[in-house]
Every structure is written in C-alpha cells, then in structure tokens.
Tab-separated table of C-alpha atoms in Angstrom:
chain	number	residue	atom	x	y	z
F	23	MET	CA	-5.212	93.359	34.294
F	24	THR	CA	-2.988	96.029	35.844
F	25	ILE	CA	-4.188	99.519	34.946
F	26	THR	CA	-2.247	102.700	35.621
F	27	ILE	CA	-4.152	105.983	35.753
F	28	LEU	CA	-2.220	109.236	35.269
F	29	THR	CA	-3.782	112.552	36.220
F	30	VAL	CA	-2.575	115.904	37.542
F	31	GLY	CA	-4.197	119.142	38.614
F	32	THR	CA	-6.584	120.132	41.378
F	33	MET	CA	-9.140	117.985	43.182
F	34	GLY	CA	-11.456	118.239	40.176
F	35	ASP	CA	-8.800	116.518	38.056
F	36	VAL	CA	-8.249	113.725	40.580
F	37	ARG	CA	-11.615	112.888	42.094
F	38	PRO	CA	-13.291	111.398	38.984
F	39	PHE	CA	-10.262	109.202	38.309
F	40	VAL	CA	-10.441	107.851	41.849
F	41	ALA	CA	-14.076	106.977	41.133
F	42	LEU	CA	-13.015	105.202	37.936
F	43	GLY	CA	-10.196	103.421	39.754
F	44	LEU	CA	-12.633	102.068	42.330
F	45	GLY	CA	-14.923	100.839	39.562
F	46	LEU	CA	-12.039	99.040	37.875
F	47	LYS	CA	-10.944	97.562	41.192
F	48	ARG	CA	-14.475	96.247	41.836
F	49	ALA	CA	-14.309	94.625	38.403
F	50	GLY	CA	-11.238	92.651	39.531
F	51	HIS	CA	-8.428	94.771	38.095
F	52	THR	CA	-5.296	96.030	39.833
F	53	VAL	CA	-5.267	99.820	39.769
F	54	ILE	CA	-2.390	102.237	40.350
F	55	LEU	CA	-3.298	105.916	40.398
F	56	ALA	CA	-0.432	108.347	39.841
F	57	THR	CA	-0.986	111.989	40.696
F	58	GLY	CA	0.426	114.867	42.753
F	59	THR	CA	1.937	113.926	46.089
F	60	ASN	CA	-0.505	116.263	47.866
F	61	PHE	CA	-3.285	113.797	46.964
F	62	GLU	CA	-1.611	110.658	48.329
F	63	GLY	CA	-3.815	110.492	51.419
F	64	PHE	CA	-6.956	111.057	49.371
F	65	VAL	CA	-6.098	108.243	46.957
F	66	THR	CA	-4.964	105.686	49.530
F	67	SER	CA	-7.910	106.417	51.857
F	68	HIS	CA	-10.144	105.098	49.090
F	69	GLY	CA	-8.197	101.852	48.878
F	70	LEU	CA	-6.228	102.517	45.688
F	71	SER	CA	-2.496	102.076	45.174
F	72	PHE	CA	-0.697	105.386	44.770
F	73	ALA	CA	2.277	106.432	42.641
F	74	PRO	CA	3.748	109.900	43.262
F	75	MET	CA	4.022	112.775	40.830
F	76	ARG	CA	5.872	115.985	41.612
F	77	ALA	CA	2.969	118.115	40.452
F	78	ASP	CA	1.342	120.249	43.136
F	79	PHE	CA	-1.007	122.343	41.022
F	80	LEU	CA	-2.838	123.555	44.111
F	81	ALA	CA	0.327	125.322	45.256
F	82	LEU	CA	0.609	126.886	41.797
F	83	VAL	CA	-3.023	128.036	41.874
F	84	GLN	CA	-2.558	129.656	45.272
F	85	SER	CA	0.714	131.382	44.353
F	86	ASP	CA	0.819	135.003	43.185
F	87	GLU	CA	1.604	133.811	39.676
F	88	GLY	CA	-1.267	131.344	39.781
F	89	LYS	CA	-3.685	134.045	40.874
F	90	GLU	CA	-2.600	136.139	37.896
F	91	LEU	CA	-3.347	133.167	35.657
F	92	LEU	CA	-6.813	132.856	37.178
F	93	ARG	CA	-7.418	136.510	36.344
F	94	GLY	CA	-6.796	135.654	32.712
F	95	SER	CA	-3.625	137.682	32.357
F	96	PRO	CA	-2.063	136.760	28.980
F	97	ILE	CA	1.338	138.046	30.109
F	98	ALA	CA	1.258	135.852	33.215
F	99	ALA	CA	0.082	132.892	31.148
F	100	PHE	CA	2.926	133.308	28.666
F	101	ARG	CA	5.466	133.715	31.468
F	102	ALA	CA	4.199	130.561	33.196
F	103	LEU	CA	4.351	128.534	29.991
F	104	ARG	CA	7.902	129.674	29.367
F	105	THR	CA	9.281	129.428	32.919
F	106	THR	CA	7.121	127.644	35.499
F	107	MET	CA	5.560	124.915	33.364
F	108	PRO	CA	8.506	123.271	31.496
F	109	PRO	CA	10.254	121.908	34.620
F	110	LEU	CA	6.896	120.860	36.058
F	111	VAL	CA	5.982	119.077	32.822
F	112	ARG	CA	9.344	117.275	32.766
F	113	GLN	CA	8.777	116.027	36.314
F	114	ILE	CA	5.288	114.826	35.364
F	115	LEU	CA	6.658	112.974	32.328
F	116	ASP	CA	9.427	111.271	34.307
F	117	ASP	CA	7.078	110.263	37.120
F	118	SER	CA	4.413	109.064	34.668
F	119	TRP	CA	6.939	106.836	32.904
F	120	ALA	CA	7.988	105.328	36.230
F	121	ALA	CA	4.376	104.765	37.330
F	122	ALA	CA	3.426	103.032	34.069
F	123	GLN	CA	6.039	100.295	34.316
F	124	GLY	CA	4.346	96.891	34.455
F	125	ALA	CA	0.947	98.204	33.372
F	126	ASP	CA	-1.255	96.339	30.903
F	127	CYS	CA	-3.331	99.436	30.151
F	128	LEU	CA	-2.948	103.192	30.571
F	129	ILE	CA	-5.601	105.836	31.250
F	130	PHE	CA	-4.440	109.430	31.313
F	131	HIS	CA	-5.566	113.026	31.590
F	132	PRO	CA	-4.475	115.248	28.653
F	133	LYS	CA	-2.302	117.296	31.033
F	134	VAL	CA	0.015	114.285	31.018
F	135	LEU	CA	1.350	115.292	27.624
F	136	GLY	CA	3.329	112.100	27.080
F	137	GLY	CA	0.505	109.627	27.669
F	138	TRP	CA	0.367	108.285	24.129
F	139	ASP	CA	4.176	108.178	23.957
F	140	ILE	CA	4.356	106.082	27.128
F	141	ALA	CA	1.710	103.643	25.901
F	142	ALA	CA	3.435	103.262	22.537
F	143	ALA	CA	6.841	102.680	24.162
F	144	LEU	CA	5.359	99.993	26.427
F	145	GLY	CA	3.214	98.476	23.690
F	146	ILE	CA	-0.007	98.689	25.714
F	147	PRO	CA	-3.496	100.052	24.942
F	148	ALA	CA	-4.359	103.483	26.309
F	149	PHE	CA	-7.268	105.855	26.798
F	150	GLU	CA	-7.160	109.623	26.947
F	151	SER	CA	-9.842	110.841	29.317
F	152	LEU	CA	-11.369	114.183	30.194
F	153	TYR	CA	-14.596	115.729	31.515
F	154	LEU	CA	-14.632	118.331	28.732
F	155	PRO	CA	-15.141	117.712	24.965
F	156	MET	CA	-11.935	119.427	23.869
F	157	ILE	CA	-9.812	116.643	22.346
F	158	SER	CA	-12.224	115.447	19.629
F	159	PRO	CA	-12.877	117.909	16.776
F	160	THR	CA	-16.479	118.316	15.678
F	161	ARG	CA	-18.507	120.520	13.391
F	162	ARG	CA	-21.284	120.874	15.980
F	163	PHE	CA	-19.571	123.235	18.412
F	164	PRO	CA	-16.218	125.032	18.663
F	165	PHE	CA	-13.272	124.344	20.926
F	166	PRO	CA	-14.835	124.678	24.407
F	167	ILE	CA	-12.343	127.195	25.776
F	168	LEU	CA	-13.398	129.753	23.139
F	169	PRO	CA	-15.936	132.283	24.474
F	170	VAL	CA	-18.432	131.571	21.675
F	171	ARG	CA	-21.215	129.051	21.147
F	172	ASN	CA	-20.925	128.482	17.396
F	173	LEU	CA	-18.567	129.503	14.594
F	174	GLY	CA	-20.201	127.406	11.894
F	175	GLY	CA	-19.417	123.812	10.912
F	176	GLY	CA	-16.024	124.123	9.228
F	177	LEU	CA	-14.690	126.788	11.581
F	178	ASN	CA	-15.950	124.852	14.583
F	179	ARG	CA	-13.873	121.860	13.568
F	180	LEU	CA	-10.857	123.974	12.637
F	181	SER	CA	-10.916	125.701	16.030
F	182	TYR	CA	-9.677	122.498	17.703
F	183	ASP	CA	-6.239	123.263	16.290
F	184	LEU	CA	-6.010	125.625	19.256
F	185	TYR	CA	-5.211	122.565	21.348
F	186	ASP	CA	-1.883	122.272	19.555
F	187	LEU	CA	-1.227	125.988	19.966
F	188	MET	CA	-1.887	125.783	23.705
F	189	THR	CA	0.753	123.093	24.145
F	190	LEU	CA	3.211	124.530	21.600
F	191	PRO	CA	5.472	126.235	24.213
F	192	LEU	CA	5.886	122.843	25.924
F	193	ARG	CA	6.629	120.803	22.816
F	194	GLY	CA	10.383	121.187	23.221
F	195	THR	CA	10.202	119.789	26.751
F	196	VAL	CA	8.263	116.750	25.547
F	197	ASP	CA	10.648	116.206	22.635
F	198	ARG	CA	13.702	116.287	24.877
F	199	TRP	CA	12.051	113.821	27.224
F	200	ARG	CA	11.215	111.492	24.311
F	201	VAL	CA	14.873	111.458	23.296
F	202	GLU	CA	16.375	111.186	26.776
F	203	ALA	CA	13.875	108.899	28.542
F	204	LEU	CA	12.349	106.817	25.753
F	205	GLY	CA	15.135	106.802	23.198
F	206	GLN	CA	12.637	108.035	20.609
F	207	PRO	CA	13.203	110.817	18.076
F	208	ALA	CA	11.640	114.208	18.607
F	209	ARG	CA	8.333	114.741	16.877
F	210	SER	CA	8.798	116.395	13.534
F	211	ARG	CA	5.294	117.891	13.738
F	212	SER	CA	2.358	117.999	16.149
F	213	ASP	CA	1.029	114.575	16.988
F	214	PRO	CA	-2.323	114.051	15.193
F	215	THR	CA	-3.882	112.479	18.286
F	216	ARG	CA	-7.322	113.997	17.896
F	217	GLU	CA	-7.672	112.954	14.253
F	218	SER	CA	-6.667	109.340	14.849
F	219	PRO	CA	-8.955	106.558	16.122
F	220	ARG	CA	-7.244	106.456	19.500
F	221	PRO	CA	-9.661	105.679	22.347
F	222	VAL	CA	-11.095	108.636	24.225
F	223	LEU	CA	-13.262	108.440	27.357
F	224	TYR	CA	-15.378	111.495	28.106
F	225	CYS	CA	-16.706	111.413	31.654
F	226	PHE	CA	-19.676	113.723	31.259
F	227	SER	CA	-23.348	112.931	30.846
F	228	PRO	CA	-24.825	112.646	27.342
F	229	SER	CA	-27.886	114.301	28.897
F	230	VAL	CA	-25.737	117.389	29.490
F	231	ILE	CA	-23.559	117.398	26.352
F	232	GLU	CA	-25.015	115.396	23.482
F	233	PRO	CA	-22.238	113.485	21.675
F	234	PRO	CA	-21.802	114.846	18.125
F	235	ASP	CA	-22.554	112.401	15.330
F	236	ASP	CA	-19.229	113.184	13.622
F	237	TRP	CA	-17.115	111.824	16.482
F	238	PRO	CA	-15.411	108.518	15.605
F	239	ALA	CA	-16.506	105.266	17.232
F	240	SER	CA	-13.343	105.324	19.351
F	241	VAL	CA	-14.794	108.254	21.350
F	242	SER	CA	-17.086	107.199	24.209
F	243	THR	CA	-19.286	109.441	26.339
F	244	THR	CA	-19.788	107.374	29.473
F	245	GLY	CA	-21.590	109.678	31.901
F	246	PHE	CA	-20.151	111.465	34.925
F	247	TRP	CA	-17.756	109.584	37.205
F	248	PHE	CA	-19.144	110.330	40.640
F	249	LEU	CA	-17.222	109.504	43.788
F	250	ASP	CA	-19.841	109.268	46.495
F	251	GLU	CA	-18.344	109.209	49.953
F	252	PRO	CA	-19.559	106.727	52.584
F	253	GLU	CA	-22.503	107.979	54.603
F	254	SER	CA	-21.094	110.170	57.354
F	255	THR	CA	-22.643	112.100	60.195
F	256	PRO	CA	-22.638	115.844	59.472
F	257	SER	CA	-21.889	118.232	62.282
F	258	PRO	CA	-24.802	118.818	64.648
F	259	ASP	CA	-24.455	122.562	64.087
F	260	LEU	CA	-24.879	122.135	60.326
F	261	VAL	CA	-27.900	119.878	60.764
F	262	ALA	CA	-29.423	122.349	63.200
F	263	PHE	CA	-28.921	125.202	60.741
F	264	LEU	CA	-30.519	123.263	57.880
F	265	GLU	CA	-33.509	122.292	60.010
F	266	SER	CA	-34.027	125.776	61.405
F	267	GLY	CA	-35.470	127.285	58.241
F	268	PRO	CA	-36.016	126.953	54.487
F	269	PRO	CA	-33.281	125.446	52.283
F	270	PRO	CA	-30.349	127.853	51.971
F	271	VAL	CA	-28.336	128.843	48.916
F	272	TYR	CA	-24.895	127.221	48.697
F	273	VAL	CA	-21.936	129.396	47.662
F	274	GLY	CA	-18.426	128.000	47.227
F	275	PHE	CA	-15.577	128.465	44.772
F	276	GLY	CA	-13.607	125.275	45.390
F	277	SER	CA	-9.839	125.462	44.986
F	278	MET	CA	-9.977	128.807	43.188
F	279	ALA	CA	-8.062	131.417	45.188
F	280	SER	CA	-9.341	135.002	45.105
F	281	HIS	CA	-7.070	138.035	45.289
F	282	ASP	CA	-9.412	139.495	47.887
F	283	PRO	CA	-11.489	136.749	49.542
F	284	GLU	CA	-12.841	139.178	52.139
F	285	GLU	CA	-14.317	141.360	49.393
F	286	VAL	CA	-15.812	138.289	47.728
F	287	SER	CA	-17.378	137.349	51.060
F	288	ARG	CA	-18.894	140.814	51.384
F	289	VAL	CA	-20.387	140.579	47.883
F	290	VAL	CA	-21.749	137.094	48.519
F	291	VAL	CA	-23.310	137.918	51.880
F	292	GLU	CA	-24.948	141.091	50.513
F	293	ALA	CA	-26.318	139.140	47.535
F	294	ILE	CA	-27.761	136.336	49.642
F	295	ARG	CA	-29.450	138.701	52.073
F	296	SER	CA	-30.712	140.948	49.289
F	297	SER	CA	-32.294	137.914	47.599
F	298	GLY	CA	-34.131	137.069	50.807
F	299	HIS	CA	-32.493	133.679	51.306
F	300	ARG	CA	-30.376	132.004	53.908
F	301	GLY	CA	-26.834	131.107	52.870
F	302	LEU	CA	-24.362	128.282	53.355
F	303	LEU	CA	-20.807	129.384	52.474
F	304	ALA	CA	-17.945	126.992	51.747
F	305	THR	CA	-14.709	128.801	52.502
F	306	GLY	CA	-12.635	126.132	50.756
F	307	TRP	CA	-9.089	127.134	49.767
F	308	GLY	CA	-9.474	130.882	49.605
F	309	GLY	CA	-12.202	131.633	47.075
F	310	VAL	CA	-14.479	132.893	49.836
F	311	GLY	CA	-13.137	134.440	53.034
F	312	PRO	CA	-14.405	133.598	56.517
F	313	VAL	CA	-17.773	134.987	57.549
F	314	ASP	CA	-19.219	135.303	61.043
F	315	ALA	CA	-22.025	132.806	61.514
F	316	SER	CA	-25.526	134.153	62.120
F	317	ASP	CA	-29.136	132.985	62.018
F	318	ASP	CA	-29.174	133.296	58.218
F	319	LEU	CA	-25.562	132.338	57.389
F	320	PHE	CA	-23.496	129.239	58.082
F	321	CYS	CA	-19.901	128.495	57.045
F	322	VAL	CA	-18.419	125.089	56.286
F	323	ASP	CA	-14.957	123.979	55.222
F	324	ALA	CA	-15.801	120.842	53.242
F	325	VAL	CA	-19.011	118.786	53.107
F	326	PRO	CA	-19.658	116.039	50.504
F	327	HIS	CA	-21.617	117.576	47.648
F	328	ASP	CA	-23.710	114.444	47.109
F	329	TRP	CA	-25.117	114.867	50.641
F	330	LEU	CA	-25.267	118.657	50.753
F	331	PHE	CA	-26.517	119.872	47.364
F	332	PRO	CA	-29.938	118.140	47.394
F	333	ARG	CA	-30.648	120.063	50.604
F	334	MET	CA	-30.052	123.453	48.974
F	335	ALA	CA	-32.410	125.842	47.210
F	336	ALA	CA	-29.727	126.531	44.581
F	337	VAL	CA	-25.963	126.130	44.230
F	338	VAL	CA	-23.541	128.936	43.355
F	339	HIS	CA	-19.992	127.966	42.427
F	340	HIS	CA	-16.994	128.517	40.149
F	341	GLY	CA	-18.019	126.088	37.421
F	342	GLY	CA	-15.487	123.332	37.934
F	343	ALA	CA	-16.546	120.212	36.063
F	344	GLY	CA	-16.950	118.077	39.179
F	345	THR	CA	-18.907	120.677	41.133
F	346	THR	CA	-21.085	121.359	38.089
F	347	ALA	CA	-21.816	117.653	37.735
F	348	ALA	CA	-22.731	117.338	41.422
F	349	GLY	CA	-25.022	120.353	41.218
F	350	LEU	CA	-26.792	119.084	38.111
F	351	ARG	CA	-27.268	115.610	39.601
F	352	SER	CA	-28.816	117.143	42.719
F	353	GLY	CA	-31.576	118.629	40.598
F	354	ARG	CA	-31.004	122.122	41.962
F	355	PRO	CA	-30.620	125.236	39.781
F	356	THR	CA	-27.014	126.312	39.289
F	357	VAL	CA	-25.398	129.758	39.244
F	358	ILE	CA	-21.842	129.728	37.886
F	359	CYS	CA	-19.308	132.479	38.605
F	360	PRO	CA	-16.290	131.328	36.573
F	361	PHE	CA	-12.659	132.258	37.077
F	362	THR	CA	-10.830	130.712	34.111
F	363	ALA	CA	-10.137	127.642	31.920
F	364	ASP	CA	-13.200	125.461	31.259
F	365	GLN	CA	-15.383	127.195	33.861
F	366	PRO	CA	-16.949	129.753	31.438
F	367	TYR	CA	-17.810	126.813	29.161
F	368	TRP	CA	-19.757	125.079	31.925
F	369	GLY	CA	-21.505	128.367	32.597
F	370	ARG	CA	-22.715	128.420	28.991
F	371	VAL	CA	-23.764	124.767	29.163
F	372	VAL	CA	-25.857	125.373	32.279
F	373	ALA	CA	-27.528	128.432	30.761
F	374	ASP	CA	-28.201	126.673	27.432
F	375	LEU	CA	-29.813	123.751	29.276
F	376	GLY	CA	-32.090	126.222	31.037
F	377	VAL	CA	-31.124	124.933	34.495
F	378	GLY	CA	-29.459	128.147	35.620
F	379	PRO	CA	-29.093	131.828	34.693
F	380	ARG	CA	-26.284	133.250	32.607
F	381	ALA	CA	-22.864	132.941	34.221
F	382	ILE	CA	-21.345	135.883	36.074
F	383	PRO	CA	-17.567	136.072	35.503
F	384	GLN	CA	-15.622	136.721	38.696
F	385	ARG	CA	-14.284	139.998	37.343
F	386	ARG	CA	-17.899	141.213	36.963
F	387	LEU	CA	-19.226	139.757	40.207
F	388	THR	CA	-21.248	142.278	42.218
F	389	SER	CA	-23.820	141.828	44.932
F	390	LYS	CA	-26.604	143.130	42.659
F	391	ARG	CA	-25.763	140.765	39.791
F	392	LEU	CA	-25.435	137.782	42.099
F	393	ALA	CA	-28.671	138.629	43.930
F	394	ARG	CA	-30.554	138.788	40.609
F	395	ALA	CA	-29.097	135.437	39.554
F	396	ILE	CA	-30.037	133.807	42.866
F	397	GLU	CA	-33.569	135.222	42.627
F	398	GLN	CA	-33.948	133.835	39.102
F	399	ALA	CA	-32.557	130.426	40.065
F	400	THR	CA	-34.873	130.067	43.033
F	401	ASN	CA	-38.047	131.742	41.733
F	402	ASP	CA	-38.207	130.658	38.063
F	403	ASP	CA	-40.508	127.613	38.153
F	404	THR	CA	-39.558	126.510	34.627
F	405	MET	CA	-35.864	126.620	35.482
F	406	ARG	CA	-36.434	124.678	38.680
F	407	ARG	CA	-38.442	121.964	36.885
F	408	ARG	CA	-35.791	121.626	34.188
F	409	ALA	CA	-33.107	121.241	36.855
F	410	GLU	CA	-35.173	118.595	38.640
F	411	HIS	CA	-35.787	116.606	35.458
F	412	LEU	CA	-32.129	116.777	34.408
F	413	GLY	CA	-31.081	115.593	37.854
F	414	GLU	CA	-33.437	112.623	37.557
F	415	ARG	CA	-31.899	111.618	34.204
F	416	ILE	CA	-28.338	111.928	35.470
F	417	ARG	CA	-29.150	109.827	38.541
F	418	THR	CA	-30.190	106.947	36.257
F	419	GLU	CA	-26.742	106.880	34.621
F	420	ASP	CA	-23.715	104.933	35.840
F	421	GLY	CA	-20.766	106.539	34.113
F	422	VAL	CA	-18.130	104.497	35.954
F	423	ALA	CA	-19.766	101.172	35.061
F	424	ARG	CA	-20.056	102.239	31.429
F	425	ALA	CA	-16.393	103.316	31.356
F	426	VAL	CA	-15.265	99.972	32.807
F	427	GLU	CA	-17.268	98.196	30.128
F	428	VAL	CA	-15.679	100.274	27.357
F	429	ILE	CA	-12.166	99.764	28.749
F	430	GLU	CA	-12.553	96.004	29.054
F	431	SER	CA	-14.084	95.534	25.612
F	432	THR	CA	-11.535	97.809	23.919
F	433	VAL	CA	-8.564	96.080	25.542
F	434	SER	CA	-10.043	92.682	24.649
F	435	ARG	CA	-10.344	93.681	21.001
F	436	SER	CA	-6.833	95.104	21.064
F	437	ARG	CA	-5.399	91.856	22.357
F	438	ALA	CA	-7.389	89.813	19.854
F	439	GLY	CA	-6.147	92.024	17.040
C-alpha cells in the first residue's frame, strides 16, 4: 500500500509523522511524506521518500509578524489570517494534491485544510491526525485552546465550533482551490468533519489524556509517536559536565523565537542559580540567547531528548507537544513556560496530572517565578514520584505500532465495504 502523509508546521508538527512513516515502512508499506522544503534533509535522512511543500513555518515564526503572533496579538493574528496565510494555504493545497497522486491512503495534519477533499477526489481512505484532542467534540472538556478547564457538558461540546471560526478567514481560499484544482463546487457551509465518523488518529498517550467515552469508534488514541534517534556519542564536554555534579535542570524553548532572547537568558540563569541547581540550556532557534559556559551552566544547540531528559533533574520548556511527550516519558518533573497555541493547554495537563507545577506564561516569566517552579519540581517528592510512575506507563506503550494496526485494519474494512 502506498501511503502519503501530509503535514506542515515546525519540527513538532513533522517529527511524529516521520516516526509514523518509519513504522508504516517497517510494516511493508511505501511511504511518501510531504512537508515544508526546509525539512527535506530531516525526512530523507530517516529513509523516507519526500515530497515538497512551499510551507516554511519556521521562517514565519522567526519573522517580526510571527513574533507578534507568538505574543498573542489579536491584531497581528487577524492581519496574518487575511494577508500572510491565504497564499501560503493555497501553496500547501496545491502541493498536497500533487503529493497525493498515486496514493492508496492519506494521513494528514489538520493544517492541511484540504485533506478530506483530496481523499474524496481520489476515492481513497484517509485519517486526520493530531497530537491534541481538538478535532473531536466531547462533553468532558472544552476546546483545548480555550484557557479554561471545564465549561460544563453542553458548553464543552459546543465550544468545538471554534475550530470552524478559526479557519473561517481561509474558507474562501479553500473554496477557490476546490473549484480550480478539483473541479468541485465551493462548500455551501462548513464541512461537518468533526461530527462525521471519519477516522481520526490522536498521537498522545491515554495515560496523559484519557479518551472521552462520547468519542465515536472512528477516533483512536494510539499513544505518542516517538522518533528515537540512533544511539550517538554526545560531545565529551557535555558528558564531562553531566558527570561533574548532580543532574542539572534543562531549559529550552524549541523553535519559539523570543523578542529579547538575551533577557530570557538572564531570567533563566538567575532562576537556576537561585534554585541552587546546575543548568543545561538549549539555545535552539532563538528562544534562549547564548550564555557563557561555567561550572554550573552548559549550553547545547540540539541533543536528542530521549537521551538527554532522563539525565536531568527536571525539564523546563515551552510546552510543545513533542517536547512535553519526551519530558513525560523520561519520568522527570516538567515546568512549562508557554508562548501560544496549544502550549498553555499542555501546561494545564501537566499541572492536572501532578507531574509539574502550574505553567508560567512567557509574558509573566520572571526569575523569581521560575526559581520557585524549579524548586517545587525538584523538591516535591510526591510530584517526582508521580512523574516517575507516569514515565514508566508511557514507556510501556507503542503508539506507532498501534497506529499502524489501526490504519491497516481501517483500510482493510474500507476496501471490503
């Protein structure tokens, strides 16, 4: 079976789909992964076929406009949806259509707004997949992007209509593409995707987010899709630092770009030293500025989380889904300092599980608040035990294998039907 995977965004939107692609390839399927051209080397280095998309979200995130979006500016968000996003979405739709030709099955991230349209036009089964429970309405909890834990059953379910509102400014772009590329009429109303029994794959652990009992059978919670890199030799300097004292606290904000990374670095360094711990700082793509190395501080660019996190006393990060999953699997307490999007949601999840303190939004990040959070994460024995036990449960799961099983059985039933 030839399977095309469509995903766009930052590394957190690509990495789990590479893990899934490798699982499908091991099962004997031909896999084509289509994503932004800036990820071509990453995809092909893992042995998967690559199809290009003109969708460099990292460049958008690091632009001035992107930084305004990360600050939660509603004006910037509206401007981006009206100006920056429509041409980008059209490119994604065109490139997705080209990549899907010849596929027997389609798996796509919700950011590829035409995924269901492409599958229907080709007459093939499809799966919408995400690491966040935001495309399946439920009475148990509200739409995850909302800054609340519970609105009550009926309102919880109704809140998922926000998904349609979020994509409303882009509906005209999708409609024009349907007419021009697929020869299909424009949608007369919003597509009732979430209310239909279309297959959904959620790649998060049921030990972290319990699947609601009012989700349809077509929704599967498979477990996290981890992409563990081959065993590599870390730098001697890093090994020497780790062996020279007690486990440090990791701090890194991934692909999130700060307006003032030097100020963030100052806050982080003060917090780590005030808490009495050593620190390991990941400078990444601009979330944390460079820091001079010392006996109690060490800077890295990129180190595989599956190797690094178990060697930490606690992990502090932005709350991206992939980084959150890696931290939870390591069994170390987590401190989340969210920027935007789904990151505040993961902060609430971590706090509700009791495996980390309450999240500290970036706009409220101070050295005193971060120091208190680090002290709680490293000194609260109950929190540490909960994190260890959750990590043990997650390590028993194989989300990729479960997803492959669901895909194969669903496609088999589809063909039989």
